[in-house]
Amino acid sequence: MSKHTPKPVRRKRMQRTIPIPSNVVLVDNPAALQALTVMRDERTKPAEMRAQLARLTSAIMPELMKDLIWSINSLNTPLDIAQGTYQGRRVTLVPVLRAGLGMLDTALGFFSDVRVGFIWLGRDEETAEASCYGRNLPPNLKHDHVIILDGMVATGGSTIMAVNILKQAGATDIRQLFVVAAPEGLAAVGQAHPDVMLYGPAVDERLDDRKYIVPGLGDLGDRLYGTE
Ligand code: PRP
Ligand code: URA
């Protein structure tokens, strides 16, 4: 080997100390982690937060889509017959307001047969308990892939409430896309709804005494929309 031959670049794998629960698919590809890195940075302003949340959504969604039902059917190209991949079931996306709204436009772009329902939840500042302020869900959810879009799984209370609402409305196949989660919240969701899979790029260390995720990224709704 000549002395000018470049040394191979060592790819460092991230050290993971927290075990990932079985209800979580960790989507820690570099595209997702790069977007999350910008979102975590306290200097990032709302417009950039929204742009990075869209990127993050587009990095996670293809992994979630692998677990949906697809059907393979023939189609005619201008030259011959090819095998096409088509949605096997309708998809209903359910952004949880406010933060989940930032994922909606990007998520919509991945599906041809798709509807949207809305759930508006808020956490009490003192108790961190979730309350439902409103909902608007499409009918006949039973045979749909229902995908909740929400940013943070902190205590897990919001996810559990959203899933309860969707199951009461008839949904049977429910998944959630998230930005950052805490181990406590994932465990709570896993216990309440072991049938629901969650997809996201990072499981952080813990909750602080205000039930915020540490290190996390702060209050996602406020950081996306410039409120406090
Ligand atoms: C955030 C987030 C989740 C919830 C998670 O919403 O978008 O919905 O907190 O916390 P939990 O797991 O402890 O329930 P928030 O209530 O801050 O509302 P916002 O999106 O309107 O800011
Ligand atoms: N909601 C957020 O937006 N951030 C947290 O860390 C916890 C709940």
Coordinates of C-alpha atoms and ligand atoms in Angstrom, one line a residue, residues 96-100 120-123 128 130 150-159 211 219-222, ligand 1:
V96 CA -52.7 14.7 16.8
L97 CA -52.9 18.5 17.1
R98 CA -50.9 20.4 17.3
A99 CA -47.5 18.8 16.7
G100 CA -48.7 16.0 14.4
W120 CA -56.8 17.5 19.2
L121 CA -55.1 16.7 22.6
G122 CA -53.4 18.9 25.1
R123 CA -51.4 18.1 28.2
A128 CA -49.1 16.3 32.4
A130 CA -53.8 14.5 28.4
D150 CA -47.7 12.7 16.9
G151 CA -44.4 14.2 17.9
M152 CA -43.6 13.1 21.4
V153 CA -44.3 10.0 23.5
A154 CA -43.4 11.3 27.0
T155 CA -45.7 9.8 29.7
G156 CA -47.5 8.0 26.9
G157 CA -50.8 9.5 28.0
S158 CA -51.5 11.2 24.7
T159 CA -50.8 8.1 22.6
K211 CA -42.6 15.1 32.5
D219 CA -42.1 21.5 23.7
L220 CA -42.5 20.4 20.1
G221 CA -45.8 22.3 19.5
D222 CA -44.3 25.5 20.7
Ligands
PRP1 C1 -47.2 17.0 23.1 C2 -47.0 15.9 22.0 C3 -47.8 14.8 22.5 C4 -47.8 14.9 24.0 C5 -46.9 13.8 24.5 O1 -48.3 17.7 22.9 O2 -47.3 16.4 20.7 O3 -49.2 14.9 22.0 O4 -47.2 16.2 24.3 O5 -46.9 13.8 25.9 P1 -47.4 12.6 26.8 O6 -46.8 11.4 26.2 O7 -46.9 12.9 28.2 O8 -48.9 12.6 26.7 P2 -48.8 18.9 23.8 O9 -49.7 18.4 24.8 O10 -47.5 19.6 24.3 O11 -49.6 19.8 22.8 P3 -49.1 20.6 21.5 O12 -48.7 19.6 20.5 O13 -50.3 21.4 21.2 O14 -48.0 21.5 22.0

